[in-house]
XYZ file of C-alpha atoms in Angstrom:
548
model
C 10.485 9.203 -51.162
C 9.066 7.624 -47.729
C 6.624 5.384 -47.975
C 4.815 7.341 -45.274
C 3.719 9.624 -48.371
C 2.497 6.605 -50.713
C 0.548 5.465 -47.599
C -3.175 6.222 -47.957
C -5.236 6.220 -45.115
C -7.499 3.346 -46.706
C -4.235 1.281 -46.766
C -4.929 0.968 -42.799
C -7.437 -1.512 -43.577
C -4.952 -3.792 -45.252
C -3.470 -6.484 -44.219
C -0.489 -6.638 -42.269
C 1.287 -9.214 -44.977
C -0.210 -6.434 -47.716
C 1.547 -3.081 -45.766
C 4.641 -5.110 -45.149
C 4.853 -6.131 -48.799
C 4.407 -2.704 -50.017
C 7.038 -1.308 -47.440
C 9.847 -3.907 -49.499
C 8.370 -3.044 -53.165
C 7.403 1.117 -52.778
C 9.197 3.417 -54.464
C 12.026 5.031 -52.489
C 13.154 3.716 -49.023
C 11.427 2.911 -46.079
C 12.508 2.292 -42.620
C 11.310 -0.186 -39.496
C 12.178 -0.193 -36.216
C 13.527 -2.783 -33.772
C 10.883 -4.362 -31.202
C 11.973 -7.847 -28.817
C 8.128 -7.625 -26.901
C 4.666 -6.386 -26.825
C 5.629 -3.044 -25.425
C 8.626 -2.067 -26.991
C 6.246 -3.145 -30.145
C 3.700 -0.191 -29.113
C 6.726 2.246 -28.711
C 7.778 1.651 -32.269
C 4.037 2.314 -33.019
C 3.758 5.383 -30.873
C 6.774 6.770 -32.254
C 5.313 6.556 -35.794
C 7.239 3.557 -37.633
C 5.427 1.583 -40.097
C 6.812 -1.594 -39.647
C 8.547 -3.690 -36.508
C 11.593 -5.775 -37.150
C 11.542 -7.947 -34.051
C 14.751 -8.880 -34.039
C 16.052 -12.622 -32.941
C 19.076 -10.918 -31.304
C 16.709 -8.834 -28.842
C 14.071 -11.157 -28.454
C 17.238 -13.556 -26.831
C 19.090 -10.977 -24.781
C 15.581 -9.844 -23.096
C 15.226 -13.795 -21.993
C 18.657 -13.601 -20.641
C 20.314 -15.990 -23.304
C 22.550 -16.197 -26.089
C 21.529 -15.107 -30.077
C 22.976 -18.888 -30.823
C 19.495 -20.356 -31.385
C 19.010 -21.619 -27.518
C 15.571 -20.161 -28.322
C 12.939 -22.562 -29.144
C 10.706 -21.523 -32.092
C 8.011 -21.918 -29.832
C 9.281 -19.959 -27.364
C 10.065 -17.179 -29.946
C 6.835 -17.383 -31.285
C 5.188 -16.641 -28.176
C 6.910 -13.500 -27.860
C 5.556 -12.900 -31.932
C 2.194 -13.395 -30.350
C 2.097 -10.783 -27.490
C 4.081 -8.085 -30.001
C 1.230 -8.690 -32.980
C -1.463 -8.414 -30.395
C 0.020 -5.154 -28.987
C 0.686 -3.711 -32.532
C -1.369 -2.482 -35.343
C 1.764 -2.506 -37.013
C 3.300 -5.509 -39.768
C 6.521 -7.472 -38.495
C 9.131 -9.077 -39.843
C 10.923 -11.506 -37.540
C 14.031 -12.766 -37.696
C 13.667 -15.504 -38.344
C 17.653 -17.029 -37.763
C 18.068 -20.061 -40.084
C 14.709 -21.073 -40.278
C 14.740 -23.183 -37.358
C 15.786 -26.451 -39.420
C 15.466 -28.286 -42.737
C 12.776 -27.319 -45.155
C 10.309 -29.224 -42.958
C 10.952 -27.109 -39.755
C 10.553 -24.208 -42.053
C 7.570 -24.331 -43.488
C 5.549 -25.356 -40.524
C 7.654 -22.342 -39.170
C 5.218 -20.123 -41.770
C 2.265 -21.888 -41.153
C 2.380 -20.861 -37.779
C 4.011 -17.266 -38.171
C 0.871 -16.566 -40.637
C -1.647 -17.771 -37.846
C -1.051 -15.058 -35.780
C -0.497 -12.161 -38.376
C 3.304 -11.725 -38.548
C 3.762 -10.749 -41.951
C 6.770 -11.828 -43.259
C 10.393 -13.756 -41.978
C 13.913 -12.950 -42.580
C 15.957 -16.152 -43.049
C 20.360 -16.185 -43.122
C 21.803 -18.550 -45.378
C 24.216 -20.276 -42.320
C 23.545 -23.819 -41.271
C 21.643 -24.872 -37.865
C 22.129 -24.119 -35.050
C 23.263 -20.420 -36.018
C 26.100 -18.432 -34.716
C 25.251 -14.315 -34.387
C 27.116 -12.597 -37.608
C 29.201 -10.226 -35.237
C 30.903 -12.753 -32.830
C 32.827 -15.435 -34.669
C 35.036 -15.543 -38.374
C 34.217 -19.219 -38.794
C 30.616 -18.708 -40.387
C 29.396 -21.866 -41.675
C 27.057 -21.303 -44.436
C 24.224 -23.442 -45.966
C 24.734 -24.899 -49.814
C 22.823 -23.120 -51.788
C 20.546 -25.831 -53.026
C 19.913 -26.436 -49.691
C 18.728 -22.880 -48.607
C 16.577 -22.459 -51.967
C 15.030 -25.730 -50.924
C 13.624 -23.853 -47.969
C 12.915 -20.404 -49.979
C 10.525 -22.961 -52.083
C 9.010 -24.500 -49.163
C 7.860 -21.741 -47.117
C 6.403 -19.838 -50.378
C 4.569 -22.931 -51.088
C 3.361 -22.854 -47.459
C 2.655 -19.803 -46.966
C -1.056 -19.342 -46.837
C -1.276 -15.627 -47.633
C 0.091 -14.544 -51.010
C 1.719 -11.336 -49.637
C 3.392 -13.086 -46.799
C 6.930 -11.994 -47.298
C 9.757 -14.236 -47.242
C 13.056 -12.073 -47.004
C 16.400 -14.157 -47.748
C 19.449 -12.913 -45.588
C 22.908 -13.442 -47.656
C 26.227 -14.234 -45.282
C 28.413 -14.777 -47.557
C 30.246 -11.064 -46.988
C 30.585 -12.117 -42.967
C 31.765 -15.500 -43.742
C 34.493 -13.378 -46.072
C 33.567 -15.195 -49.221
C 33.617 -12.210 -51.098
C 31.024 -10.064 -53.777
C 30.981 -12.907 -56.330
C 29.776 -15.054 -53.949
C 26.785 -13.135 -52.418
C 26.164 -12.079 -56.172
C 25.335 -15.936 -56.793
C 23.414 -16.972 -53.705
C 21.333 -13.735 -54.802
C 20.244 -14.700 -58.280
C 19.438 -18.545 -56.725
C 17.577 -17.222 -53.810
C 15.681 -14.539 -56.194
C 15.046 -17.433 -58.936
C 13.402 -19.668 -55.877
C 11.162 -17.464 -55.026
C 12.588 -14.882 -52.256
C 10.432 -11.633 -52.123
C 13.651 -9.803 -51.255
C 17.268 -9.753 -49.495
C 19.164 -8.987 -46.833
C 22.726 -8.230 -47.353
C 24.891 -8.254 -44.522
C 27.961 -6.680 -43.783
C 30.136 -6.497 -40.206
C 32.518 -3.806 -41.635
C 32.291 -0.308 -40.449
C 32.448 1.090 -43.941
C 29.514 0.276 -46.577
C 32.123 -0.396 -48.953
C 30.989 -3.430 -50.257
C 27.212 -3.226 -49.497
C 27.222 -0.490 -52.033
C 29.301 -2.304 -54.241
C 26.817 -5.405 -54.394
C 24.097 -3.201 -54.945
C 25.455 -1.690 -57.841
C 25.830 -5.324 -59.255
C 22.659 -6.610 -58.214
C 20.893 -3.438 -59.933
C 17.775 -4.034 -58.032
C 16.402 -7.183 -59.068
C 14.098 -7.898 -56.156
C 14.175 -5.386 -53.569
C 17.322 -4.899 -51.029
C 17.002 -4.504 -47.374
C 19.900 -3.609 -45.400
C 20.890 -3.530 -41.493
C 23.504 -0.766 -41.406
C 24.534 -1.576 -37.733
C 27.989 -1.793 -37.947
C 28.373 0.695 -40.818
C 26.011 3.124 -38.653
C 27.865 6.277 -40.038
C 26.753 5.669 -43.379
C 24.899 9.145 -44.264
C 21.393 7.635 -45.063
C 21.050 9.319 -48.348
C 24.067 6.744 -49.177
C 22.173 3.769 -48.459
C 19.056 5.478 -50.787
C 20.895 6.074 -53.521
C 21.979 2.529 -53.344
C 18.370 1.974 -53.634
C 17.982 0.250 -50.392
C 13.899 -0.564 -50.417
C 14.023 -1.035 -46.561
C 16.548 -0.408 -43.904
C 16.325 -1.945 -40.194
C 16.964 -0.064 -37.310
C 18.472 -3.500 -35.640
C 18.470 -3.766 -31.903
C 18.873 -0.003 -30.598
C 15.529 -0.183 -28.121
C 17.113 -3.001 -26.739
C 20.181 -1.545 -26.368
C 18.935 1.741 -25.457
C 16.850 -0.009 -22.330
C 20.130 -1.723 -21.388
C 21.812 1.722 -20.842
C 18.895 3.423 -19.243
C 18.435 0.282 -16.709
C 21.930 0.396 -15.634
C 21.979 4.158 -15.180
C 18.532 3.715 -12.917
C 19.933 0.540 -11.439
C 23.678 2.429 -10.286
C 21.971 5.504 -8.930
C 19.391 3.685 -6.968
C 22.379 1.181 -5.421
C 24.235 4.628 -4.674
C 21.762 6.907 -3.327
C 19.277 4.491 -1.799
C 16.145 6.624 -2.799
C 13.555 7.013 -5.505
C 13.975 10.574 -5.119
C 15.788 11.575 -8.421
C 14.829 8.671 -10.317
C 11.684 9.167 -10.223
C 11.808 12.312 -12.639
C 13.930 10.462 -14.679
C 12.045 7.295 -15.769
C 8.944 7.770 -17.986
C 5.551 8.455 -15.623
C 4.067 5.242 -14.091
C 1.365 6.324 -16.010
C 2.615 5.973 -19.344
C 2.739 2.199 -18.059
C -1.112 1.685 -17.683
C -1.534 4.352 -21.316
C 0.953 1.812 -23.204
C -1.310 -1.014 -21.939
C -4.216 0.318 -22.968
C -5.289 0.156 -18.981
C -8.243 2.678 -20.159
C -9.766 0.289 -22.163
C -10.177 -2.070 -19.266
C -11.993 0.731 -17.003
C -14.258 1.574 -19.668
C -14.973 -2.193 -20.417
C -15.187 -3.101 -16.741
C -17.831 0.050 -16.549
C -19.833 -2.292 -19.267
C -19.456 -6.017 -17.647
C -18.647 -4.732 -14.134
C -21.294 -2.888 -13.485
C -22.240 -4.059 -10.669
C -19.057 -3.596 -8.837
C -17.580 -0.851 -6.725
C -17.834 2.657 -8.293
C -14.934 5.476 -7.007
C -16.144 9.261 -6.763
C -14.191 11.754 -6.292
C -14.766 15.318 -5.209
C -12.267 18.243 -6.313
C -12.540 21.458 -4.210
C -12.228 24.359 -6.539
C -14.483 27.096 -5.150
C -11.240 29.896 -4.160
C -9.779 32.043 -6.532
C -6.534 32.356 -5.731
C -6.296 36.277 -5.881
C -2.097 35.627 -4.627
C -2.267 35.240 -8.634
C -3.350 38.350 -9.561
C -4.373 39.199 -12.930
C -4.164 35.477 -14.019
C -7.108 34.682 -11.844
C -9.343 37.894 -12.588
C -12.151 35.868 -14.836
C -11.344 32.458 -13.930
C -10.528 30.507 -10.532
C -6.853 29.159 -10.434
C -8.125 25.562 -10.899
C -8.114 26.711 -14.921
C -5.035 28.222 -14.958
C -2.687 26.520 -17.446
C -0.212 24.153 -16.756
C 2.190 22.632 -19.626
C -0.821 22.706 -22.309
C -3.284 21.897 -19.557
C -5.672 23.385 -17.123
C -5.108 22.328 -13.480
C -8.704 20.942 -13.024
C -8.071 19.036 -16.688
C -4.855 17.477 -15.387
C -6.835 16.152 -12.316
C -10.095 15.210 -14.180
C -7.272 13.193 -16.909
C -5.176 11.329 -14.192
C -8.533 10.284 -11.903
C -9.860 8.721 -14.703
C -6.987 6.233 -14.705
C -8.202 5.055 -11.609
C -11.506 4.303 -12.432
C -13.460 7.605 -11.496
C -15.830 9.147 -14.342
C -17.650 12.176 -13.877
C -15.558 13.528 -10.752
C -17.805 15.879 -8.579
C -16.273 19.606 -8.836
C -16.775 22.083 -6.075
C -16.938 25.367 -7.806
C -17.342 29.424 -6.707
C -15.527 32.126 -7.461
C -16.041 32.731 -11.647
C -18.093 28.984 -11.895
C -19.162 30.212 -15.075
C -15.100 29.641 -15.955
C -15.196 25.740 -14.566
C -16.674 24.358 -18.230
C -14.815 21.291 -18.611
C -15.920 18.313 -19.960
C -16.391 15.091 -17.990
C -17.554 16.954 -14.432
C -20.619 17.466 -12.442
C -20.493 20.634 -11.493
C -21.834 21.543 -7.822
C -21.498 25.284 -6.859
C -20.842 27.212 -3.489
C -22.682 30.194 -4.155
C -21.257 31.029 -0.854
C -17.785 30.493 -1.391
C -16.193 34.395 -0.562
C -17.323 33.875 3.090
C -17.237 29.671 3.533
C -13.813 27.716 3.747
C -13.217 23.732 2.588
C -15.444 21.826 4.683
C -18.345 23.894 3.470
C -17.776 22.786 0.012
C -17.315 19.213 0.958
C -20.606 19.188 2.320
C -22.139 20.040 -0.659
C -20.474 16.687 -2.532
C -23.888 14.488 -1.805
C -23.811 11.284 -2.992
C -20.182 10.935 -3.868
C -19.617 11.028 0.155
C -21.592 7.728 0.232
C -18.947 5.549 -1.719
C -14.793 5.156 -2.002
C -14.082 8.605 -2.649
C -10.729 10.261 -3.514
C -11.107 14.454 -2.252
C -8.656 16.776 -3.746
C -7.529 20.539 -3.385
C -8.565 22.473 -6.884
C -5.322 23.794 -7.130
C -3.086 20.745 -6.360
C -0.887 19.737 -9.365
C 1.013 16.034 -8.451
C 1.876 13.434 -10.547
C -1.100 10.482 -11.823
C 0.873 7.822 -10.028
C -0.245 9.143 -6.558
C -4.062 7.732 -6.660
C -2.706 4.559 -7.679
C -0.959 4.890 -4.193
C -4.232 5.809 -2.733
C -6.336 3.546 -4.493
C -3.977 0.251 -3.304
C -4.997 0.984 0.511
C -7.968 -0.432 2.441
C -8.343 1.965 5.125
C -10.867 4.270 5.551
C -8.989 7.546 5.775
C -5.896 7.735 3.607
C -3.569 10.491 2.931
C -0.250 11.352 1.547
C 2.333 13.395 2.751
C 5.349 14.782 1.389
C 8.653 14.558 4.458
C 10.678 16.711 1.938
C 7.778 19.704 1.656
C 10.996 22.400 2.775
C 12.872 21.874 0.233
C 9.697 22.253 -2.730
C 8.724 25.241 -1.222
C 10.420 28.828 -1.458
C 10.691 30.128 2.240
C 7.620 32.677 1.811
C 5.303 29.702 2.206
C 7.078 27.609 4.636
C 4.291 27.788 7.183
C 1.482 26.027 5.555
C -1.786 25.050 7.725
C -1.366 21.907 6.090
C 1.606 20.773 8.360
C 1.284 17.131 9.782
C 3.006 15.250 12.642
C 2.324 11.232 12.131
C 2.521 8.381 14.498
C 6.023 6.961 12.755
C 8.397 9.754 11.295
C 9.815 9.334 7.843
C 13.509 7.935 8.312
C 11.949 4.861 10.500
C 8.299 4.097 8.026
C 10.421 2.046 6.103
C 11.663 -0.416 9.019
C 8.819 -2.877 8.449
C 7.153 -1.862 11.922
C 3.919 0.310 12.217
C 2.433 2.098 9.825
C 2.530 5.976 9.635
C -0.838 7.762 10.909
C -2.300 11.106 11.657
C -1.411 12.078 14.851
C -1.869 16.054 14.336
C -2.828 18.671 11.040
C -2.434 22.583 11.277
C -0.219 25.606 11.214
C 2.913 25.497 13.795
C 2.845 21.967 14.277
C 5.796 21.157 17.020
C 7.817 18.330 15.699
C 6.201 18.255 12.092
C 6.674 15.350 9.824
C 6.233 16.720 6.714
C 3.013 18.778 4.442
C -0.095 17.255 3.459
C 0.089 17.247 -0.037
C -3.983 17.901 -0.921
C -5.101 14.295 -1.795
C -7.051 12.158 0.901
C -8.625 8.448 0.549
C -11.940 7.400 1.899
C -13.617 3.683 1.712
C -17.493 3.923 1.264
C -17.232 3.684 5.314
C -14.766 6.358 5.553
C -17.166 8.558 3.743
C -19.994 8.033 5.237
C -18.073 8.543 8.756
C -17.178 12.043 6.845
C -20.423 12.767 5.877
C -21.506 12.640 9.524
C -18.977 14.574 10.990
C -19.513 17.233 8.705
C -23.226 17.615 9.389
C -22.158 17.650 13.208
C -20.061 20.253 12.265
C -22.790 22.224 10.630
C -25.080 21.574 13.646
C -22.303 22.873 16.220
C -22.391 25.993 13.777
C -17.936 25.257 12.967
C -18.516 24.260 9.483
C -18.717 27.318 7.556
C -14.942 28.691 8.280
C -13.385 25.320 8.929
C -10.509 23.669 6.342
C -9.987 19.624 5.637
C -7.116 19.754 8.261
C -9.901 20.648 10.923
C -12.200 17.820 9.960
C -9.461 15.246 9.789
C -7.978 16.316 13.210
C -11.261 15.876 14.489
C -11.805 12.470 13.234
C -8.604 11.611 14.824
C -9.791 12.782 18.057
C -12.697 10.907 17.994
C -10.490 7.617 17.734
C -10.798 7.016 13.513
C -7.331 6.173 12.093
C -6.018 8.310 9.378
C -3.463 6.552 7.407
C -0.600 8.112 5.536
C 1.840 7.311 3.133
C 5.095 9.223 2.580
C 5.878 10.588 -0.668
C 8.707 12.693 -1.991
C 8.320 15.801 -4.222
C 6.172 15.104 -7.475
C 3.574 17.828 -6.294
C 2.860 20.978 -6.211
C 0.181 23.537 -4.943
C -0.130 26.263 -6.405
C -0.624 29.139 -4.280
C 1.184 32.166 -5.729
C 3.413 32.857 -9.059
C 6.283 31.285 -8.282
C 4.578 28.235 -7.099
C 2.752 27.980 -10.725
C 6.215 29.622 -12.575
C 7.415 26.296 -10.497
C 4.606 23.809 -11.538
C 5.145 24.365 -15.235
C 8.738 24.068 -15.194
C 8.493 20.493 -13.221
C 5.059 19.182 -13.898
């Protein structure tokens, strides 16, 4: 049986030292999960683990140096600090040899118990250590020696469930069953809250022998990395009380870094990496970014606040049946409206209560988290005559967005890094995202610098023209535009012109931006490949919710 099952919710509100204590003395076997830093330490959270081995190994190979001790204590303990702050979860480090004599090690303790780490694992080799797997000359501790420590850490530690787990050698130095049988019952008699044993065969031959003999005294933990085909059920009937998934996110990042690293030396674009790494957003969600915004809303309150307006009002009758009581912004994409997906990713960057231009089937446009403005004109007005109606969120930074745009949340952080007053993005790959029944969007662009020189260092790309059979076109506007609070209020005016001249009603957002460009204003642009869609017809959303 798990420990997942024995588990109560109250037992949240233990200690860490308490939860890992009861992980090593449950019934049945548990399992924790390798972590080297604060956000591998959240991933073994996320995934559902109960417990983070941070592994000495992994914590030196991410610092670029060798599991031989040419870590500092210090320096590992640092690292402890950022992965207990990150994790709700209890860890037990690695604690290599202990850093020292008895003296080293119980200060060692002291400090491991300041900042919540909840128990160590200590080997039974002499200082400085050599890693288990690399060398045959193992030089272990005497025994007397090692218990010496056992005693001093337990009478150190200031936390009675602080767990002090004592790693036997004596199988990798090849001194045979007998041997690890005796440093067991003198590391068990000086006070050791369990063991490691340790093997480097690829069979479990003699881990299962020596638990057999050691009949469960104090609990057994074991590190199956070498003996990895072991069927797990093995290793519980042994009545292993905890086995360590060892260093496999570290060696799983290795692998994933050298596959991004080769194909971005080869192909010299982001272009399919980018749907191969995790989201940029996951980033900012694994650092908890949202609790920043929301504590920034609290002690920054007096600092800039970002609107942002979401047309919405069409509905998208290319769609058919899908969009005969509600506007396409609602229609589902991957478990979530269109309008959600927008609302989700905008409040990343800061913008709460997004202003959303609704019409056709408003009634439909319920989300939570929107202030709702309404075209009751919509069936015979275009784009610009919904931005109008936006109000006060065209008086401040302002992100504006198509309704029925799907794109991916790290393209506001793009926006959001500029300082000009008109921003947008645009995609030089748009022909080969769209099918060729929609290759002549009115959302065509030619800029100032074309895609295969933006990159040279020079000028940056701008708006030179926006329309339908643009000569010479530079790629598609992909729905999202930028304004500073100076940028909107520039908008704000030109759309009242607008109104005044009696052009508003049928004009789109390409119209107003051409004309700002006219009148001398700079639009900016930045070039982004695929990651976007709009979705106009079926296949475009058959499209969206296969990629998106």
């Amino acid at each position: 049986m798990n420990l997942h099952s024995d588990l109560s919710p109250s037992n949240d509100q233990l200690s860490k030292f308490t939860r890992l204590r009861r992980l090593l003395t449950g019934e049945g076997t548990n399992f924790i999960m390798e972590a080297h830093n604060g956000l591998s330490a959240k991933i073994v959270e996320e995934a559902g683990f109960d417990g983070i081995w941070a592994s000495g190994l992994s914590i030196s190979a991410a610092l670029g140096v060798r599991d031989n001790n040419e870590l500092s204590w210090t320096q590992v303990l640092d690292v402890l600090e950022f992965m207990s702050d990150a994790s709700s979860l209890p860890i037990l480090v690695d604690g290599d040899t202990g850093y020292g004599n008895f003296n080293n090690f119980r200060r060692l303790v002291k400090k491991l118990c300041q900042r919540q780490i909840a128990g160590v694992c200590i080997e039974d080799k002499v200082f400085p250590k050599t890693n288990s797997f690399l060398a045959d000359n193992q030089q272990l501790a005497e025994i007397d020696e090692f218990c010496g420590k056992i005693k001093a850490g337990k009478d150190t530690q200031p936390d009675d469930d602080f767990s002090i787990v004592a790693r036997i050698e004596a199988l990798i130095a090849g001194r045979g069953i007998d041997e690890a049988l005796r440093r067991a019952e003198a590391y068990a008699e000086a006070g050791a809250d369990a063991i490691v044993i340790h093997s480097k065969k690829s069979d479990p031959d003699e881990i299962l022998t020596f638990c057999r003999s050691w009949d469960h005294r104090i609990p057994v933990v074991l590190i199956p990395t070498k003996y990895y085909r072991t069927p797990t059920q093995t290793m519980k009937d042994a009545r292993a009380s905890l086995i360590i998934w060892a260093n496999h996110n570290l060696r799983a990042s290795i692998q994933a870094m050298r596959d991004t690293c080769a194909t971005l030396m080869r192909d010299e674009t982001l272009v399919d990496v980018e749907a191969a790494v995790a989201p940029l957003n996951d980033v900012f969600t694994l650092a908890d970014a949202s609790e920043l915004e929301e504590a920034e809303k609290v002690y920054l309150a007096g600092g800039p606040q970002v609107e942002a307006v979401v047309l919405a009002a069409s509905r998208g009758s290319e769609l058919a049946e899908l969009t005969e009581d509600k506007p396409k912004c609602m229609l589902n994409v991957r478990g979530e409206s269109i309008l959600a997906r927008q609302v989700k990713a905008l409040k990343r960057v800061g913008v709460s209560d997004p202003t959303v231009i609704a019409g056709y089937r408003e009634e439909a446009v319920d989300l939570a988290g929107i202030r709702k403005v309404v075209n009751a004109d919509y069936g015979s007005t275009g784009e610009a005559a919904s931005l109008a109606l936006a109000g006060d969120a065209l008086s401040r930074d302002c992100i504006i967005s198509y309704g029925d745009v799907v794109y991916r949340p790290f393209f506001l952080n793009l926006l959001m890094e500029r300082q000009e007053d008109f921003v947008i993005l645009v995609d030089p790959d748009w022909k080969e995202h769209r099918e060729e029944r929609s290759l002549d969007s009115r959302d065509m662009v030619r800029l100032s610098v074309p895609y295969d020189q933006a990159f040279d260092g020079g000028e940056e790309p701008h708006l030179v023209d926006i329309g339908e059979n643009i000569d010479g076109a530079d790629g598609e506007w992909v729905g999202l535009l930028r304004t500073s609070a100076n940028g909107s209020r520039k908008l704000k005016a030109e759309l009242e012109r607008m109104r005044e001249e009696g052009t508003l009603a049928k004009a789109d957002i390409g119209t107003v931006l051409k004309r700002l460009v006219k009148k001398g204003e700079t639009v900016a642009a930045i070039y982004v490949s695929g990651n976007w869609m709009n979705v106009n017809d079926l296949l475009d959303l058959a499209q969206a919710r296969n990629a998106m």
